[in-house]
PDB file of C-alpha atoms in Angstrom:
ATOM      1  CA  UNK J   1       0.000   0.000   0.000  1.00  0.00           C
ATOM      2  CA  UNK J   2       1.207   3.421  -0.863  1.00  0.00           C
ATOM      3  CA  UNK J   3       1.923   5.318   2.750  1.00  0.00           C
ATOM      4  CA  UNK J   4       1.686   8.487   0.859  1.00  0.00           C
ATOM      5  CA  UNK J   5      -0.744   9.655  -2.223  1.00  0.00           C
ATOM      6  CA  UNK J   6      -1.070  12.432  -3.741  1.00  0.00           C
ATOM      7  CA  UNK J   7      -4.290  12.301  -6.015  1.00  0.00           C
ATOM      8  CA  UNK J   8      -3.908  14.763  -8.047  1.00  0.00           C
ATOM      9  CA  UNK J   9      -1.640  14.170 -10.801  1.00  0.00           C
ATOM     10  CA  UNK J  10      -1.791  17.199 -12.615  1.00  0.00           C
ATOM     11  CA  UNK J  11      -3.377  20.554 -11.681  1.00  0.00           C
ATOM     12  CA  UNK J  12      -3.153  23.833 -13.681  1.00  0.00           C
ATOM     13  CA  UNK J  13      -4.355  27.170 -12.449  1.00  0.00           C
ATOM     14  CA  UNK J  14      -4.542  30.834 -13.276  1.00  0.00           C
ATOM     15  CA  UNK J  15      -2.372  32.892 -12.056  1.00  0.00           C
ATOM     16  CA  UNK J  16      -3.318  34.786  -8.832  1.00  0.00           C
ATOM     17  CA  UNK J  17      -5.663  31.777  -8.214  1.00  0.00           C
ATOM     18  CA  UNK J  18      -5.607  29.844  -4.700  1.00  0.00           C
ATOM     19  CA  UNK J  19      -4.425  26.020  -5.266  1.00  0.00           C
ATOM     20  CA  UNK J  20      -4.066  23.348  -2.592  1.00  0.00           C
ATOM     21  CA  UNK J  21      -2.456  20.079  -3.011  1.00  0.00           C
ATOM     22  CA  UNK J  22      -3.273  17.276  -1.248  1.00  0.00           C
ATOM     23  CA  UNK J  23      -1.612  14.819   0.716  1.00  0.00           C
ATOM     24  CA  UNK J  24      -2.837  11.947   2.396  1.00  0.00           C
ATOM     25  CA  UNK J  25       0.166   9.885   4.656  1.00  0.00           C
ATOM     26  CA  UNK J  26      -0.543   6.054   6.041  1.00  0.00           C
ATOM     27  CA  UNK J  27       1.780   5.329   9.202  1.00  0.00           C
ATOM     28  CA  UNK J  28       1.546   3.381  12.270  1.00  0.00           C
ATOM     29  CA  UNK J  29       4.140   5.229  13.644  1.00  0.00           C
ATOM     30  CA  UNK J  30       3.524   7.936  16.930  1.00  0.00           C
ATOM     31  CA  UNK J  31       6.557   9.985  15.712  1.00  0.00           C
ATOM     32  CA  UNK J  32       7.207  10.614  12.167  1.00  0.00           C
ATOM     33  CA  UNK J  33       8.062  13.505  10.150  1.00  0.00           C
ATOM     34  CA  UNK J  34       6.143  15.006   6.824  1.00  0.00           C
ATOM     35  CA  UNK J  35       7.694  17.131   4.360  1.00  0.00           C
ATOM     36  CA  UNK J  36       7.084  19.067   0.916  1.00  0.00           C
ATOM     37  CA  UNK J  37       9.819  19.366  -1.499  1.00  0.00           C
ATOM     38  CA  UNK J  38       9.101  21.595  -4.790  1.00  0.00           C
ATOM     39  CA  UNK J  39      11.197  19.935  -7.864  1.00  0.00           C
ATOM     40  CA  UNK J  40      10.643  23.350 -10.630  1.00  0.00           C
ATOM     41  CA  UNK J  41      11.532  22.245 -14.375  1.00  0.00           C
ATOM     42  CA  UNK J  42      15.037  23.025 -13.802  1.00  0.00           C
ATOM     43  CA  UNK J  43      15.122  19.649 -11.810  1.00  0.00           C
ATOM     44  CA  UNK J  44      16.472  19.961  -8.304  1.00  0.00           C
ATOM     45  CA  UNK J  45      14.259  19.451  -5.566  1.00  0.00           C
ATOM     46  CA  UNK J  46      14.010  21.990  -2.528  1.00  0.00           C
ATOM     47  CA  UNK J  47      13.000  21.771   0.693  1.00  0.00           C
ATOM     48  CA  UNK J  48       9.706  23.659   1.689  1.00  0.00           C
ATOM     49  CA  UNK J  49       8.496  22.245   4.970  1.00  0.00           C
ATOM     50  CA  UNK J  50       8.918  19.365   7.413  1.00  0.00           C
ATOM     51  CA  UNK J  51       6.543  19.194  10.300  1.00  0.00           C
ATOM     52  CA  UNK J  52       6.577  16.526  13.197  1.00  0.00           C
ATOM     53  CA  UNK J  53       3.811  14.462  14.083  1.00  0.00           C
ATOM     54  CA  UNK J  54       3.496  16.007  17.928  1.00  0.00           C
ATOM     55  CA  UNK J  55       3.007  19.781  16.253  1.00  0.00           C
ATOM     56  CA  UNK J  56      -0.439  20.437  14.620  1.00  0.00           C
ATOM     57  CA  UNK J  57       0.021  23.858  13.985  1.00  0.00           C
ATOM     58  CA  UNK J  58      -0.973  24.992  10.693  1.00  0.00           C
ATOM     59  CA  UNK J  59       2.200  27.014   9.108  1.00  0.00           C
ATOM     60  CA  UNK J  60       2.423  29.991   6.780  1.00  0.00           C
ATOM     61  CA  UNK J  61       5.199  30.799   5.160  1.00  0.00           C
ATOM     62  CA  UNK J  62       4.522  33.914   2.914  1.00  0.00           C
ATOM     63  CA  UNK J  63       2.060  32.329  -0.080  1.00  0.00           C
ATOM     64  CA  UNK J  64       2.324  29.079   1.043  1.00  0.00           C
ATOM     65  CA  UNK J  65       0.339  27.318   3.917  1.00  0.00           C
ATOM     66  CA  UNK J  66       0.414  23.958   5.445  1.00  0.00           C
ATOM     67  CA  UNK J  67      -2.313  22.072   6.993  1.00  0.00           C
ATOM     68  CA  UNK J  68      -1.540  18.995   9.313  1.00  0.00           C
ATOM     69  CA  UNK J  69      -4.568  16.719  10.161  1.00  0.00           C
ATOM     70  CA  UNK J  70      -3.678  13.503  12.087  1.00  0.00           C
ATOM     71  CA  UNK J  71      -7.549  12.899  12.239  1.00  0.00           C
ATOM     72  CA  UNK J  72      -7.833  12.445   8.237  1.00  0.00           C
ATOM     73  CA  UNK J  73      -3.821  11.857   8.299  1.00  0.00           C
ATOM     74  CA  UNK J  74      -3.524  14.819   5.637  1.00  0.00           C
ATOM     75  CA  UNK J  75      -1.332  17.070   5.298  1.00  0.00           C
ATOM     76  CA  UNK J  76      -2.195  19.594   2.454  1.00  0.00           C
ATOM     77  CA  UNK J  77      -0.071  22.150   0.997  1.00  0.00           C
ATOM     78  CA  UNK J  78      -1.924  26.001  -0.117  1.00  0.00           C
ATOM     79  CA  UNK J  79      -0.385  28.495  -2.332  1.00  0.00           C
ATOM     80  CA  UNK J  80      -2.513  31.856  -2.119  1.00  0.00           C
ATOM     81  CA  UNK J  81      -2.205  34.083  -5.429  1.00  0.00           C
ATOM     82  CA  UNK J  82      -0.386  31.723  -7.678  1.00  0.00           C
ATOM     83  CA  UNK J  83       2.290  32.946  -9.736  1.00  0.00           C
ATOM     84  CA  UNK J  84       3.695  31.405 -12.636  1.00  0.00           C
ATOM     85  CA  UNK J  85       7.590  30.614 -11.126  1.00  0.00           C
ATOM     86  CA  UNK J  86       4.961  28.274  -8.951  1.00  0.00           C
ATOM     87  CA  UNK J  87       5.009  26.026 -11.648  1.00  0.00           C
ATOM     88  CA  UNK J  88       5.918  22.428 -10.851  1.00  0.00           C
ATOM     89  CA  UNK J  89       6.146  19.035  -9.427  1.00  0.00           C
ATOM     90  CA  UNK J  90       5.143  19.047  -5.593  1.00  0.00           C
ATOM     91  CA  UNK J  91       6.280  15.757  -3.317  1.00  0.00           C
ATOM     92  CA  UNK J  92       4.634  15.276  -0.245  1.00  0.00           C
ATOM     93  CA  UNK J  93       6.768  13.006   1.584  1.00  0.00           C
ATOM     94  CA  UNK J  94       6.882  10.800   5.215  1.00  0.00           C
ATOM     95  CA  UNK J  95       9.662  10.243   6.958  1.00  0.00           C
ATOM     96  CA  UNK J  96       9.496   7.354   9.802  1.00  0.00           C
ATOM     97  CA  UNK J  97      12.197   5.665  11.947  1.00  0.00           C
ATOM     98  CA  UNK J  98      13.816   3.192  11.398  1.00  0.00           C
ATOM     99  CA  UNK J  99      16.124   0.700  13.548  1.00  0.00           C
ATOM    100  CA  UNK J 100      17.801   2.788  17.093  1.00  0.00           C
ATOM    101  CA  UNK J 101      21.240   3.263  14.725  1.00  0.00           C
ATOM    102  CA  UNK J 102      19.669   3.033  11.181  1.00  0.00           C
ATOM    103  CA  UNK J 103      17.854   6.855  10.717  1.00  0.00           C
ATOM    104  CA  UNK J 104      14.510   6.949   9.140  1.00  0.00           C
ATOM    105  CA  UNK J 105      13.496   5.528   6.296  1.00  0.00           C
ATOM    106  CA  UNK J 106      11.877   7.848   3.559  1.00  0.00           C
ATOM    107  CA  UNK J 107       8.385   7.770   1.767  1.00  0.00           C
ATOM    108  CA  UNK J 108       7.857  10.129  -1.235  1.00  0.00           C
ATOM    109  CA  UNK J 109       4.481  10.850  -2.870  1.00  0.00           C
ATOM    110  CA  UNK J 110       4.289   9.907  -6.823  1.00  0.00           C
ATOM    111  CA  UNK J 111       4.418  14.434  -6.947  1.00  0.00           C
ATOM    112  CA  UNK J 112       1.377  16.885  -8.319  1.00  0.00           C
ATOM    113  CA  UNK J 113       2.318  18.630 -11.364  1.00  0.00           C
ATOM    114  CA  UNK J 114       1.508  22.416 -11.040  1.00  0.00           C
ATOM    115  CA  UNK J 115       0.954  24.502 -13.976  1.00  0.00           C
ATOM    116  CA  UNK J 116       0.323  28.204 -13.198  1.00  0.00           C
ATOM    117  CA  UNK J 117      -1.308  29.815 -16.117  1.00  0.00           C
ATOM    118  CA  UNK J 118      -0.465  33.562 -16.770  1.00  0.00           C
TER     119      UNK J 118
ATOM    120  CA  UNK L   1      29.122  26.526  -0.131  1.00  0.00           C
ATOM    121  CA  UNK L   2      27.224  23.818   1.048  1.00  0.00           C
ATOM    122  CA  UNK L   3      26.090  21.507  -1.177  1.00  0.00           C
ATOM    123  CA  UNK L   4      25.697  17.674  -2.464  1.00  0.00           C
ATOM    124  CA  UNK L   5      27.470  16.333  -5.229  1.00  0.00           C
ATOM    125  CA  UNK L   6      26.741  13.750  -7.454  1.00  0.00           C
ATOM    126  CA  UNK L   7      29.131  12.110 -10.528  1.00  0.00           C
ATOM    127  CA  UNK L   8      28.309  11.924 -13.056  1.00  0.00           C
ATOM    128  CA  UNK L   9      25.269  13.998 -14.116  1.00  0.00           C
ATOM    129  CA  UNK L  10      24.714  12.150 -17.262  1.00  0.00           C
ATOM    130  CA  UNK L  11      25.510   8.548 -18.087  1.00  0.00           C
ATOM    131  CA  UNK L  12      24.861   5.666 -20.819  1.00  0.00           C
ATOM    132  CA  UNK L  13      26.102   2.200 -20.077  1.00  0.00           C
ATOM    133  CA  UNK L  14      25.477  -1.435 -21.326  1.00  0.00           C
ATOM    134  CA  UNK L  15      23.676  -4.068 -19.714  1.00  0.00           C
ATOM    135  CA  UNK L  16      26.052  -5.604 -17.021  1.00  0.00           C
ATOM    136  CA  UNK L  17      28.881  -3.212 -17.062  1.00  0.00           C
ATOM    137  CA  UNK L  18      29.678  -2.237 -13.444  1.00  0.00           C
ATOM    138  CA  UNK L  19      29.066   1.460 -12.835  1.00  0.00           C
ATOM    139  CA  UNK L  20      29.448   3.692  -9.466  1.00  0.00           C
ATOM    140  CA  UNK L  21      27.898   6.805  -9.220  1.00  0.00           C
ATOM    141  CA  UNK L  22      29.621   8.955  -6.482  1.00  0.00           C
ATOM    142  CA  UNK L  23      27.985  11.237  -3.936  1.00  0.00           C
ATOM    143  CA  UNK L  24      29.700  13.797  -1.853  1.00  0.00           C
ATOM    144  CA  UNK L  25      28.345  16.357   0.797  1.00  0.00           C
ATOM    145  CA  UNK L  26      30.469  18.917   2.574  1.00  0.00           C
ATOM    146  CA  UNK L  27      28.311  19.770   5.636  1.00  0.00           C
ATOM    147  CA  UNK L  28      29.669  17.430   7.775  1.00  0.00           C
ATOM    148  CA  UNK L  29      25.825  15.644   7.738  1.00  0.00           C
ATOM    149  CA  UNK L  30      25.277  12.312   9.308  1.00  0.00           C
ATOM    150  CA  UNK L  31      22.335  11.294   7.270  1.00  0.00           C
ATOM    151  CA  UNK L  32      23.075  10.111   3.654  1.00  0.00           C
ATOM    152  CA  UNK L  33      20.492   8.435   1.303  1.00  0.00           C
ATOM    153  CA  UNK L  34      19.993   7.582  -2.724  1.00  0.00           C
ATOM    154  CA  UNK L  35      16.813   8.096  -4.640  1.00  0.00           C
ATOM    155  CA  UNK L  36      15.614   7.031  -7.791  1.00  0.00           C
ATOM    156  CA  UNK L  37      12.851   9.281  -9.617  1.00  0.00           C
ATOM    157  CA  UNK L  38      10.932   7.254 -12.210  1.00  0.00           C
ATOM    158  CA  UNK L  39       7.549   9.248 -14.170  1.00  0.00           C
ATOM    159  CA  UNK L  40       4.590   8.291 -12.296  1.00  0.00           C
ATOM    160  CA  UNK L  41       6.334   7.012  -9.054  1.00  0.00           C
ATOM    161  CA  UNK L  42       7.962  10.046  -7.565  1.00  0.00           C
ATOM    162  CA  UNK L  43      10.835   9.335  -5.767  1.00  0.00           C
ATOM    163  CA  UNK L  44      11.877   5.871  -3.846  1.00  0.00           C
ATOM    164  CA  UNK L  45      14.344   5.498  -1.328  1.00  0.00           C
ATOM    165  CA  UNK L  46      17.198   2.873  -2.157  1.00  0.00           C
ATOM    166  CA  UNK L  47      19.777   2.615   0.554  1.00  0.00           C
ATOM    167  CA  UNK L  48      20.243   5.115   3.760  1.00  0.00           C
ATOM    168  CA  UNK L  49      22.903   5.851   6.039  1.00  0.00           C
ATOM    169  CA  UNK L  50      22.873   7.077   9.327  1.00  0.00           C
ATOM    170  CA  UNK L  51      26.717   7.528   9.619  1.00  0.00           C
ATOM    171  CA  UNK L  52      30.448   5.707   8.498  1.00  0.00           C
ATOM    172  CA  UNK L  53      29.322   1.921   8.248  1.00  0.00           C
ATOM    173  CA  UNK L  54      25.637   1.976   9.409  1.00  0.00           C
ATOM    174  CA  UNK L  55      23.376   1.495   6.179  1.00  0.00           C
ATOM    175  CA  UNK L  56      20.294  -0.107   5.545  1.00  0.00           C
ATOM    176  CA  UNK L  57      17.976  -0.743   2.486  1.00  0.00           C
ATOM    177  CA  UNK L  58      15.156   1.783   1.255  1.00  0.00           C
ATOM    178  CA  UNK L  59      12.385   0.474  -0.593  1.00  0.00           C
ATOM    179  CA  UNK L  60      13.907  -0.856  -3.615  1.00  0.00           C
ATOM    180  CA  UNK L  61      17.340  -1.697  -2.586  1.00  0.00           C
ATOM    181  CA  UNK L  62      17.705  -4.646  -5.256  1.00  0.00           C
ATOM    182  CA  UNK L  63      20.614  -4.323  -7.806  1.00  0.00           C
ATOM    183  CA  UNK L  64      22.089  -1.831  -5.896  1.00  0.00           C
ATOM    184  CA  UNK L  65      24.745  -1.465  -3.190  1.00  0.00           C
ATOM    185  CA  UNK L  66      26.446   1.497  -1.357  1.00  0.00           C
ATOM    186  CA  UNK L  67      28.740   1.683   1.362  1.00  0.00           C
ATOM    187  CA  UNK L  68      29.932   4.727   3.420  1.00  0.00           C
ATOM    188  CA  UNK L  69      33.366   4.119   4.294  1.00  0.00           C
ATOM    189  CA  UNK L  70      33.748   8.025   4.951  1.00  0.00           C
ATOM    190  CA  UNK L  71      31.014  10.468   6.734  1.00  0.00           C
ATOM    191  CA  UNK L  72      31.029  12.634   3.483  1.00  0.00           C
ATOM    192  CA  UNK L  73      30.843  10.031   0.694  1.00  0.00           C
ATOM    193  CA  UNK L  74      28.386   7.663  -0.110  1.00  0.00           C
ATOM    194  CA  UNK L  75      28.631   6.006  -3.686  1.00  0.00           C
ATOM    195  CA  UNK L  76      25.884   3.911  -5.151  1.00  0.00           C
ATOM    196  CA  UNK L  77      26.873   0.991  -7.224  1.00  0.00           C
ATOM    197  CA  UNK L  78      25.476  -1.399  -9.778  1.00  0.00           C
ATOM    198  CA  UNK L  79      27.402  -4.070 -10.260  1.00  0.00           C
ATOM    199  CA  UNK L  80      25.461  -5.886 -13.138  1.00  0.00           C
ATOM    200  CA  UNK L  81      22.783  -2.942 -14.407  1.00  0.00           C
ATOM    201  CA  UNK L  82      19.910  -3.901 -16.174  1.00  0.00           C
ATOM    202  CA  UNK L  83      17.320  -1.714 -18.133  1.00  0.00           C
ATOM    203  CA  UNK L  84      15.118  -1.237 -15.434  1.00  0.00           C
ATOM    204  CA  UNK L  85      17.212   0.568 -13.896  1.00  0.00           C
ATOM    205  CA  UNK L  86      17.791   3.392 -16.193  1.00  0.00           C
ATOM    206  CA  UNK L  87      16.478   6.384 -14.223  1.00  0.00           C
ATOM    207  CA  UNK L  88      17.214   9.661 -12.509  1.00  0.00           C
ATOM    208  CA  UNK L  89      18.941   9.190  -9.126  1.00  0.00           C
ATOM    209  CA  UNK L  90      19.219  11.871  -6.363  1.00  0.00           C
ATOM    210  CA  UNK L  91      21.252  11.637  -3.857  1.00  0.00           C
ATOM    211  CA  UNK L  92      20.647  13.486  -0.828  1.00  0.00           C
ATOM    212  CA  UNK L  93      22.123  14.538   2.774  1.00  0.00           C
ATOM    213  CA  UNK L  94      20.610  15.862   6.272  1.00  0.00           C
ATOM    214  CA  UNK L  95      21.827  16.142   9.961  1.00  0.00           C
ATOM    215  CA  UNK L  96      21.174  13.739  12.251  1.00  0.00           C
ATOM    216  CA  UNK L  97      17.056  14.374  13.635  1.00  0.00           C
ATOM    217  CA  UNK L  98      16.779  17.288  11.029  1.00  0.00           C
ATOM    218  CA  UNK L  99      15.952  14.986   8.857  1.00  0.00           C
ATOM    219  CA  UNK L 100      15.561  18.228   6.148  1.00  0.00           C
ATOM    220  CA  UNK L 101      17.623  16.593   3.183  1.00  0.00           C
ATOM    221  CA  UNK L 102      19.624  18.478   0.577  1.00  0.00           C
ATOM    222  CA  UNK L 103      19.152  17.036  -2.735  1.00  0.00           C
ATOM    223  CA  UNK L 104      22.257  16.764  -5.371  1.00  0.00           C
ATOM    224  CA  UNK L 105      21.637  17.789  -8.768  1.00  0.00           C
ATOM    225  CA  UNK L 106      20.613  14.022  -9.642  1.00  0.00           C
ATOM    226  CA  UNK L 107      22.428  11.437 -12.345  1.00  0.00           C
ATOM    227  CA  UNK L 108      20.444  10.355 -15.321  1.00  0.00           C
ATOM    228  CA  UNK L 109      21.511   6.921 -15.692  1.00  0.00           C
ATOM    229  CA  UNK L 110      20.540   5.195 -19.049  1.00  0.00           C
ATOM    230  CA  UNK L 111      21.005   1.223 -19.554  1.00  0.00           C
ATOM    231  CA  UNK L 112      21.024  -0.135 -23.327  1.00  0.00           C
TER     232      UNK L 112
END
């Protein structure tokens, strides 16, 4: 079973619309971490956010917004007033621990592909 | 400046020629792992490793091997690549409990 999915494959917006992104995360883990990364056509990916599983507090950052759930174990991703350098693929990803010595093992969405329309 | 490094960016190999991509990280990080990006599957983990000698196996480990003989380096090999494994691999880095990984510029790895 995929422990994260992000159902939308492909969204496209215009620009100065609001767009969310979902996330869903499967873990039976009590401490694990989420994260966003942003991958733009030029191909690296960057971190946006990483948010532990003990801190429920929404986040803004600028455009961008976070929304942490454990009830519905989502964790959904908001950019207000889209602009087109916006564009691209968005990985929700779950981080949980592994073995005492090991670190954490790594789940990454299959991405949403944003295309900001000018 | 701090940053991940990956070698090469771009390579073509035959079927069962041995091949090592390298990985190098100079922020003194603890936390090393390899990724493979593939269209429709995002990213999967291969290997981890949590510091010099400590590794263990992502989601798709098979074909692959890695070792991390030094804190800063962390090479991926494939000792007998197949076509299923041509892809783009990332290779990334993080502090211990940070867990907030830098990504290297990724290798696209092509097997004929």
């Amino acid at each position: 079973a995929q422990k994260v999915t992000q159902a939308q494959t492909e969204i496209s917006v215009v620009e100065k619309e609001d767009v969310t992104l979902d996330c869903v995360y499967e873990t039976r883990d009590t401490t694990y971490y989420l994260f966003w990364y942003k991958q733009p056509p030029s191909g690296e990916l960057v971190f946006l956010i990483r948010r532990n599983s003990f801190d429920e507090q929404n986040e803004i950052s600028g455009r961008y917004s976070w929304n942490f759930q454990k009830s519905t174990s989502s964790f959904n991703f908001t950019i207000t007033a889209s602009q087109v350098v916006d564009s691209a693929v968005y990985f929700c990803a779950l981080s949980e621990a592994g073995g005492t010595n090991t670190g954490n093992q790594f789940y990454f969405g299959t991405g949403t592909s944003l295309t900001v329309i000018p | 400046e701090a940053q991940v490094t990956q070698n090469p960016r771009y390579l073509i190999t035959v079927t069962g020629k041995k091949l090592t991509v390298t990985c190098s990280q100079n922020m003194n990080h603890e936390y090393m792992s390899w990724y493979r990006q593939d269209p429709g599957l995002g990213l999967r983990q291969i290997y981890y490793s949590m510091n010099v000698e400590v590794t263990d196996k992502g989601d798709v480990p098979e074909g692959y091997k890695v070792s991390r003989k030094e804190k800063r380096n962390f090479p991926l090999i494939l000792e007998s690549p197949s076509p299923n494994q041509t892809s783009l691999y990332f290779c990334a880095s993080s502090l211990a409990g940070s867990y907030e990984q830098y990504f290297g510029p990724g290798t696209r790895l092509t097997v004929t």
